mmCIF file of C-alpha atoms in Angstrom:
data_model
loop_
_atom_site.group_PDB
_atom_site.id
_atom_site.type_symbol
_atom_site.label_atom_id
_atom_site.label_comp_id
_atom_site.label_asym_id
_atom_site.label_seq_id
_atom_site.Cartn_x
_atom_site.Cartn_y
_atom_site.Cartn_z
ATOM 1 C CA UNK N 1 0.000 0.000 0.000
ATOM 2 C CA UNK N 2 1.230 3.114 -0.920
ATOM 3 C CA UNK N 3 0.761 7.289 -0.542
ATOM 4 C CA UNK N 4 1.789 9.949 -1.828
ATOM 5 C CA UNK N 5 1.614 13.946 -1.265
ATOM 6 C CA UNK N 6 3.092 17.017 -2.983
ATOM 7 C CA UNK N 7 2.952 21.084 -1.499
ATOM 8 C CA UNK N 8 5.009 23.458 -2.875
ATOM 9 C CA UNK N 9 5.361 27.174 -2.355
ATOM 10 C CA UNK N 10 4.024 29.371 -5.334
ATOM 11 C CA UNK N 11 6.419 32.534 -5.878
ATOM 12 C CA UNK N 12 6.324 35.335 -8.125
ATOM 13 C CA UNK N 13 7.599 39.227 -8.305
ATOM 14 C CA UNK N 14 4.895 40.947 -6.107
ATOM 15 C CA UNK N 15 4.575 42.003 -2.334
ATOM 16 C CA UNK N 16 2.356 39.173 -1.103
ATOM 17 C CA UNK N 17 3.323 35.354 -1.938
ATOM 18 C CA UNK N 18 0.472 33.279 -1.426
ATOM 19 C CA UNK N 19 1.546 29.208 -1.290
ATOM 20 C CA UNK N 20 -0.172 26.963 -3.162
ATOM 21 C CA UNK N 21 -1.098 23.291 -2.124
ATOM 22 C CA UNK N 22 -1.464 20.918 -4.304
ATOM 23 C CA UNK N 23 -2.860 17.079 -2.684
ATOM 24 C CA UNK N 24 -2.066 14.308 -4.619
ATOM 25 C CA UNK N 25 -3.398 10.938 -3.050
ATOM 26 C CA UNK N 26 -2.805 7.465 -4.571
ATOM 27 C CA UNK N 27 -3.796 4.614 -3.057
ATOM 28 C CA UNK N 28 -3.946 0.666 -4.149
ATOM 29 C CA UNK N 29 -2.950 -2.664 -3.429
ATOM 30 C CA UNK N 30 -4.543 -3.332 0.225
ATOM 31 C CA UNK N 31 -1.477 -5.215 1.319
ATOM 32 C CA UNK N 32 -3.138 -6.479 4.792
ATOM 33 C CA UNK N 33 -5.922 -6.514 6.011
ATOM 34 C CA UNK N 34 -4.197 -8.008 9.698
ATOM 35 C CA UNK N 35 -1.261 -5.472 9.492
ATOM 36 C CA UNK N 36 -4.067 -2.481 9.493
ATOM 37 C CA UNK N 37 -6.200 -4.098 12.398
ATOM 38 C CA UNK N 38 -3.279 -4.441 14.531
ATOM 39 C CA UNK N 39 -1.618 -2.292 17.180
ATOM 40 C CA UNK N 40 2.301 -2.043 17.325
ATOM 41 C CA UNK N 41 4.392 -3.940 19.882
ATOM 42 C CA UNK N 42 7.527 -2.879 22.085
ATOM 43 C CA UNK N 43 8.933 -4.357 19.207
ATOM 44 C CA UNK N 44 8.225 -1.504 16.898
ATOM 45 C CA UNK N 45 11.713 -0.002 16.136
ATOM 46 C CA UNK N 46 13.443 2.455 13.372
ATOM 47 C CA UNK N 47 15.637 0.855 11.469
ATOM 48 C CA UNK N 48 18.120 3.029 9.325
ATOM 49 C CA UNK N 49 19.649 0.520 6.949
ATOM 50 C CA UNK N 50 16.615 0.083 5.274
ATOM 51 C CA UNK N 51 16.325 3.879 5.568
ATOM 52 C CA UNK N 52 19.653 3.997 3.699
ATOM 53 C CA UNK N 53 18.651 0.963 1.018
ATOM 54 C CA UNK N 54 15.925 3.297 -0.243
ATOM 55 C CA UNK N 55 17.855 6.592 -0.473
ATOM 56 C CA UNK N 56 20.413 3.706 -2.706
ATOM 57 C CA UNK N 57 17.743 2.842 -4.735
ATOM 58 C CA UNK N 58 16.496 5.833 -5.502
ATOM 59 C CA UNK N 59 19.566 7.521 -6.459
ATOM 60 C CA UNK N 60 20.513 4.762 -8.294
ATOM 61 C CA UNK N 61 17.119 5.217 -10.430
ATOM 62 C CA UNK N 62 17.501 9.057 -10.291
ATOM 63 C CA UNK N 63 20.709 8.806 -11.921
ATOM 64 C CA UNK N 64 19.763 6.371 -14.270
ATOM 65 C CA UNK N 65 17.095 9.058 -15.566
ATOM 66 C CA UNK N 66 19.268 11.583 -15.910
ATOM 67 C CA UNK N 67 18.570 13.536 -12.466
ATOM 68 C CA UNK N 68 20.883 14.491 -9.836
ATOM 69 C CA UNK N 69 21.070 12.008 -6.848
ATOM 70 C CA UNK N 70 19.128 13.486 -3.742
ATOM 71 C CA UNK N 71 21.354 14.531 -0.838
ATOM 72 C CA UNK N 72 20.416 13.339 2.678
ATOM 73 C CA UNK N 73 18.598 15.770 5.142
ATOM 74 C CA UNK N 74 18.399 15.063 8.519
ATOM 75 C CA UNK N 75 15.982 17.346 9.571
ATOM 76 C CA UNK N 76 13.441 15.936 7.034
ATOM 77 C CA UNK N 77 14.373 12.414 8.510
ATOM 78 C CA UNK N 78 13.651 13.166 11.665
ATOM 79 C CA UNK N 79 9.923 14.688 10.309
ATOM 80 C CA UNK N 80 10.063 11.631 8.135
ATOM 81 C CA UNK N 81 10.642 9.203 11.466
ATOM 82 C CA UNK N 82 8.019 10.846 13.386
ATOM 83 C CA UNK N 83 5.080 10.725 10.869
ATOM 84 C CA UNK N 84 6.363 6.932 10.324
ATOM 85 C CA UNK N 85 6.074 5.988 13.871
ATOM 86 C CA UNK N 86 2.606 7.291 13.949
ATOM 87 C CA UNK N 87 1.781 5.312 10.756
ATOM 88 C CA UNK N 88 3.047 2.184 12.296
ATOM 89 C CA UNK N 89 0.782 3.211 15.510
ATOM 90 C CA UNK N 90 -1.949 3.840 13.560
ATOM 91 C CA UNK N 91 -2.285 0.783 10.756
ATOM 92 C CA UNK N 92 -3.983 2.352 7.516
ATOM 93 C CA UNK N 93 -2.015 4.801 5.870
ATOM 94 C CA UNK N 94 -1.892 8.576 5.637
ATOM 95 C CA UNK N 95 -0.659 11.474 5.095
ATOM 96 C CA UNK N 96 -2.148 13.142 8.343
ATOM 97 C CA UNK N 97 -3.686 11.778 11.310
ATOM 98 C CA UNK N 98 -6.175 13.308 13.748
ATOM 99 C CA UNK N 99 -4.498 16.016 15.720
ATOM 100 C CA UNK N 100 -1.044 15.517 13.522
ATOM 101 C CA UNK N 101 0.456 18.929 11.873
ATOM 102 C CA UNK N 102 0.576 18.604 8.001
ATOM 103 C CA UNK N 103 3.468 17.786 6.226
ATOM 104 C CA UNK N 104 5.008 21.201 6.013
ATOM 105 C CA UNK N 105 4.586 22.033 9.704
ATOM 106 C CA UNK N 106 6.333 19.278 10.662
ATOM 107 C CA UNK N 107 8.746 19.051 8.186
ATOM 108 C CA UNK N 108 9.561 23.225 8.901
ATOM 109 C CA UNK N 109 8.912 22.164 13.070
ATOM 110 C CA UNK N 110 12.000 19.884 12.311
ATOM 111 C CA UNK N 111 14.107 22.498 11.483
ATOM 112 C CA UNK N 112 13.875 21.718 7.172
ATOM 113 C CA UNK N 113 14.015 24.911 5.077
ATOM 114 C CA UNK N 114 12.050 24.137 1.864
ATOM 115 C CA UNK N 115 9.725 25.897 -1.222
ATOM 116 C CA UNK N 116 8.866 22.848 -2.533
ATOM 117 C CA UNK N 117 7.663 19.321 -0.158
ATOM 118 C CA UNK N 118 6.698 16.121 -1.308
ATOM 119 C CA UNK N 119 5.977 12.867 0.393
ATOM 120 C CA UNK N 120 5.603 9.387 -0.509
ATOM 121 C CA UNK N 121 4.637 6.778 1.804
ATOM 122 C CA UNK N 122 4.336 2.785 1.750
ATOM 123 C CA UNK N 123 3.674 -0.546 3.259
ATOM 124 C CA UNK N 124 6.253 -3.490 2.261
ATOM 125 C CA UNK N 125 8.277 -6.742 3.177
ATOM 126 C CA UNK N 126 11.686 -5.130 1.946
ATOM 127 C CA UNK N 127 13.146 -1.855 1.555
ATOM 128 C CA UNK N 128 13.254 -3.399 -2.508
ATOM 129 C CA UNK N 129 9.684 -4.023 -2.424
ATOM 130 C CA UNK N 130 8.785 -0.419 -1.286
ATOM 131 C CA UNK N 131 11.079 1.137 -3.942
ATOM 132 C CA UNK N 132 9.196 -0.901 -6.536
ATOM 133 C CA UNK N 133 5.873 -0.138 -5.183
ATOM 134 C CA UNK N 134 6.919 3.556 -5.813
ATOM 135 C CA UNK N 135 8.677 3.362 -9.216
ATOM 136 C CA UNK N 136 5.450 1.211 -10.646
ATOM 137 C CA UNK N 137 3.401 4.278 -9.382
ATOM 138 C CA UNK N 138 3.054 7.175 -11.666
ATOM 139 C CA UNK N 139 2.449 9.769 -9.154
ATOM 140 C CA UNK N 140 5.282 8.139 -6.690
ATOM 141 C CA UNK N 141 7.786 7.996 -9.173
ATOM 142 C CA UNK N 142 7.286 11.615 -10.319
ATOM 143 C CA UNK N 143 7.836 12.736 -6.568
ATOM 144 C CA UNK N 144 11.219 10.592 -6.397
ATOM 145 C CA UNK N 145 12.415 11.642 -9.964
ATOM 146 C CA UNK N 146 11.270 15.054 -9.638
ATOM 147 C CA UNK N 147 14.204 17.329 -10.728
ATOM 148 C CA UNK N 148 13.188 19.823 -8.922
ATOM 149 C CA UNK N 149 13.817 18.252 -5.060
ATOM 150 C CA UNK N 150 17.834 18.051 -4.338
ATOM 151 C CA UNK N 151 16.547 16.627 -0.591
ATOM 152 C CA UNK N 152 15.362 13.766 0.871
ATOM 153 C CA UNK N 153 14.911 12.637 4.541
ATOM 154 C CA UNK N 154 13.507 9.020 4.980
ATOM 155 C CA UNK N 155 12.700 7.071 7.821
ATOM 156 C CA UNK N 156 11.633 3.038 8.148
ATOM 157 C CA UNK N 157 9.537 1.189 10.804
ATOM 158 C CA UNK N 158 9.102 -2.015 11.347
ATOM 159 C CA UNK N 159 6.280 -3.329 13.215
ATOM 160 C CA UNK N 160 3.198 -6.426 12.444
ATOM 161 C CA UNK N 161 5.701 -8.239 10.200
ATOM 162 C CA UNK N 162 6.359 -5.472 7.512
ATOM 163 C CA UNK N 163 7.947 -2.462 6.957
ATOM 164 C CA UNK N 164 6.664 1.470 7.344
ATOM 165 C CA UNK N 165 8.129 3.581 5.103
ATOM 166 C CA UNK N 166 7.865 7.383 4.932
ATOM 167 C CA UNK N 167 10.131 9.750 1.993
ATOM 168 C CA UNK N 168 10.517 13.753 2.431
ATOM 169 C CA UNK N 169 11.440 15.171 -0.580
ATOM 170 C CA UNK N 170 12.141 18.576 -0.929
ATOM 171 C CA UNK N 171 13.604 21.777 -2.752
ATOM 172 C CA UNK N 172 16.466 22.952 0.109
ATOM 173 C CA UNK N 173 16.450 26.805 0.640
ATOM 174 C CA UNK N 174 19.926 28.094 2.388
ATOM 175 C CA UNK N 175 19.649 29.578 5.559
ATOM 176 C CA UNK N 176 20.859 33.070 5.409
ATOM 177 C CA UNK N 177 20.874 35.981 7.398
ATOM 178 C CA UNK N 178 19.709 40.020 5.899
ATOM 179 C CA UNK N 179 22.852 40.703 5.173
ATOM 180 C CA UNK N 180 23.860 37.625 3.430
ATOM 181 C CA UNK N 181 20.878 38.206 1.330
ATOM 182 C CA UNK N 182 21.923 41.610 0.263
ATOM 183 C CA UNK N 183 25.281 40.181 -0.429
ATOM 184 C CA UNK N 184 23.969 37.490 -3.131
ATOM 185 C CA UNK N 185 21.804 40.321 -4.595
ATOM 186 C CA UNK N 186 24.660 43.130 -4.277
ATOM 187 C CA UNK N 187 27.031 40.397 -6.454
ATOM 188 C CA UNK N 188 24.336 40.160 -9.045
ATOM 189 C CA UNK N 189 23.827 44.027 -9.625
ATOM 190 C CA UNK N 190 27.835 45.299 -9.205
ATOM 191 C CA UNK N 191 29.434 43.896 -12.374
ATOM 192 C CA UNK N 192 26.430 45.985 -14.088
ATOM 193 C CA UNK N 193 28.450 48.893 -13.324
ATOM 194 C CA UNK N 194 26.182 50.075 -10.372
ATOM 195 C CA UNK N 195 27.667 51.938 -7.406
ATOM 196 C CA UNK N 196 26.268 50.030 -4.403
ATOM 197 C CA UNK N 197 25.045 52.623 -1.418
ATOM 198 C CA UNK N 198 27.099 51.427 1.860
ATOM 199 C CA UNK N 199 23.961 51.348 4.349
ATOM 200 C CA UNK N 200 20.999 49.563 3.488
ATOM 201 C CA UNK N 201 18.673 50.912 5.770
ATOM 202 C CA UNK N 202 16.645 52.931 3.480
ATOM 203 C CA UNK N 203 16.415 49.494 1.017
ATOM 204 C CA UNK N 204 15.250 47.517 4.203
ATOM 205 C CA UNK N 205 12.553 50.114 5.152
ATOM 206 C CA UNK N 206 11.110 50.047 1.890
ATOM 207 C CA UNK N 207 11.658 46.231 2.063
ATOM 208 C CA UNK N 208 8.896 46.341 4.752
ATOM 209 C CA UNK N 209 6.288 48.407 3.101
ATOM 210 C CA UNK N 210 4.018 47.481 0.098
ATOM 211 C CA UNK N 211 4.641 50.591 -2.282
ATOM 212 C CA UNK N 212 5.682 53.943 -1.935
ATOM 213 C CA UNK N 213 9.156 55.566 -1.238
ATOM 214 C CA UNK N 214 10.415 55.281 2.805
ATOM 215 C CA UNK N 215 10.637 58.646 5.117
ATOM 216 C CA UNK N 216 14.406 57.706 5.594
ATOM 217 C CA UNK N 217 15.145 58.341 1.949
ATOM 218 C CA UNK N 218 14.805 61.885 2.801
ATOM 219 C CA UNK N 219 15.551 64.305 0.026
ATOM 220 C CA UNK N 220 17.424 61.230 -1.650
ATOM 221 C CA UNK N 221 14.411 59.791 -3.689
ATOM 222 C CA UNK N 222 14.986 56.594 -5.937
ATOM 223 C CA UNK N 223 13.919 56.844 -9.641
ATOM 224 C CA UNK N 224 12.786 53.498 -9.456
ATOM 225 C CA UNK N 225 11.961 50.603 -6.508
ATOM 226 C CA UNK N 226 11.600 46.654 -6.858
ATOM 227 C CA UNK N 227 9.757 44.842 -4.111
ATOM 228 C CA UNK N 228 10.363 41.032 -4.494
ATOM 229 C CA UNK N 229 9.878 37.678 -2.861
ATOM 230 C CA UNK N 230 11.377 34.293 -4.133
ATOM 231 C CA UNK N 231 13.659 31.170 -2.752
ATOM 232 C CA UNK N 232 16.631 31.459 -5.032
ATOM 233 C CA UNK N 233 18.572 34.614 -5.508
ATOM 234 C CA UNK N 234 20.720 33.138 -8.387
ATOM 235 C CA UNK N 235 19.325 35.912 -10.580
ATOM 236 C CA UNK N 236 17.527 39.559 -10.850
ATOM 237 C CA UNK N 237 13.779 39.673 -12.042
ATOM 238 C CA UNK N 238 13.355 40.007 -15.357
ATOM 239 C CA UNK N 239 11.801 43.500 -14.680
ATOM 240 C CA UNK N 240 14.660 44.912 -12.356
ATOM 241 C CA UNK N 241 17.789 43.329 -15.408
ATOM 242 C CA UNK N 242 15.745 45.620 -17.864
ATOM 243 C CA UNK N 243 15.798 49.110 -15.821
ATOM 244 C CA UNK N 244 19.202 48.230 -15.049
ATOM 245 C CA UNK N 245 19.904 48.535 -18.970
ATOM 246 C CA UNK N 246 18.500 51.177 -19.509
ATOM 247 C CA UNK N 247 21.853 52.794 -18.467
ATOM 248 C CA UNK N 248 19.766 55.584 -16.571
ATOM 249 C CA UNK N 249 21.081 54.551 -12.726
ATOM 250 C CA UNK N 250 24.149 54.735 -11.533
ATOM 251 C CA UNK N 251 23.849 54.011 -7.538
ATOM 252 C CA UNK N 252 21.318 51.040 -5.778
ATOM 253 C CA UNK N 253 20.434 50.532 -2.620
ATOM 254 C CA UNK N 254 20.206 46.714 -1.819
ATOM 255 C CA UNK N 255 17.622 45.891 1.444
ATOM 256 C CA UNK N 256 16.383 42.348 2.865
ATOM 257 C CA UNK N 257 13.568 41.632 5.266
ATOM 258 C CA UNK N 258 11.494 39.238 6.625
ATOM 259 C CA UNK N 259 9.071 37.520 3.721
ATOM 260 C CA UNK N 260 5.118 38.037 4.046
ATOM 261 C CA UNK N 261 2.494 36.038 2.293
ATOM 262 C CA UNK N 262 4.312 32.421 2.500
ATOM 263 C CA UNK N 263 2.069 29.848 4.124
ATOM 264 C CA UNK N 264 2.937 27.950 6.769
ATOM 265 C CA UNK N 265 6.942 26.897 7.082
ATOM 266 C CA UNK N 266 7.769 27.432 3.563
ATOM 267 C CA UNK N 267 11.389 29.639 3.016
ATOM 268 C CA UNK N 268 11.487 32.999 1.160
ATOM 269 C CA UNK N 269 13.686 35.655 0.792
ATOM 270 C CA UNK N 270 11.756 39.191 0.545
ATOM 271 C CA UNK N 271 14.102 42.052 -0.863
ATOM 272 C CA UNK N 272 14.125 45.668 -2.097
ATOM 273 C CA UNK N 273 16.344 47.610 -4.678
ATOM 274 C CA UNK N 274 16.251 51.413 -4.833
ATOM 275 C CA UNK N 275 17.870 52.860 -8.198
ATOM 276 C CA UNK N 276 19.099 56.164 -8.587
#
């Protein structure tokens, strides 16, 4: 019997990020009907060598379809081990139990830092079996050959004679401070021949506001302002590249503050760039 379950974080250039869920549930093969009518022993134990069989396995078929192997997470094991112990508790599978935080909180309560989840869970004899299970799956095998996940934390529970198996997928977000932030974005905008302004105070205050121009500008007023919210900061909005050609600034003002609009434990970055 297997699961699976896929939220990821919607982002685009604009002052409030709403997420976006998306709840993708496949069920089949009732694998037994004793192992769901049960209730765990003492005996019930987490067993990472199986844990680390399936990680094998499915970097083994990752790279064999042309996607980067997954690199191991603890923090999404550890959300991974705690929803599996509750599945073994519990029998039937899911996603979420009664009075159980969704996959996000707990992954994010765990310490993960994510835009993108996914989970796939599963019933089996053998770590091999439970790979299979997922690969024959459509919607399984997109969440473990998903290009877009570079994370996985995965936990395995033995208990009534078979295995629990739980997979965290995700897209890893870097933890960085403010003024890392305006570092990666500062790197992006100097080679474009930009003076950078040493204090970023007046970027961070208009960082925090929706639109308009900060008091602490003062009788320094920016030409032009870009709000923005997103996960990577590998490159400027399109928007912000084409003012920059214009050739018409010659100083910016790089600002980072705390994101708005994401839902629940999902990781943003929410920035601000004056021009002058």
């Amino acid at each position: 019997m297997i699961a699976r379950l896929t939220l990821r974080l919607g982002l685009r250039v604009t002052v409030n990020i709403p997420g976006k869920y998306v709840l993708l549930i496949v069920a089949f093969i009732a694998y037994s009907i004793m192992a769901s009518s049960q209730r765990p022993t003492e005996t019930t134990q987490a067993l990472q060598p199986e844990a680390a069989q399936i990680l094998a396995l499915a970097n083994q078929a990752r790279v064999a379809a042309g996607v980067p192997p997954l690199q191991w997470d603890g923090s999404l094991a550890a959300a991974a081990r705690k929803h599996c112990l509750r599945m073994a508790g519990e029998g039937p599978l899911s996603h979420r139990y009664p009075g159980e935080l969704d996959l996000a909180e707990r992954a994010g309560q765990a310490g993960a830092l994510f835009s993108l989840i996914e989970e796939n869970i599963a019933i089996g004899p053998t770590p091999s079996d439970i790979h299979e299970q997922w690969m024959y799956s459509s919607g399984h095998r997109t969440n473990l050959l998903n290009p877009a996940v570079d994370r996985v934390g995965i936990a395995v529970v033995a208990s009534r004679g078979v295995l629990y198996a739980t997979a965290d997928y995700s897209r890893g977000v870097q933890n960085l401070n403010p003024a890392e932030v305006e570092a990666r974005v500062t790197a992006l905008i100097r080679p474009r021949g930009l003076t950078i302004l040493r204090d970023p105070q007046v970027a961070r205050d208009a960082c925090l506001m929706d639109r308009g121009i900060p008091a602490s500008a003062g009788d320094s007023r920016p030409i032009f302002i870009m709000r923005w919210q997103d996960t990577e900061l590998s490159q400027l909005p399109g928007s912000l590249s084409a003012q920059i050609a214009t050739g018409r600034y010659h100083k910016a003002a790089v600002g980072s503050c705390t994101s708005t609009g994401t839902q629940g434990t999902f990781t943003a970055y929410r920035i601000a760039v004056l021009l002058y």
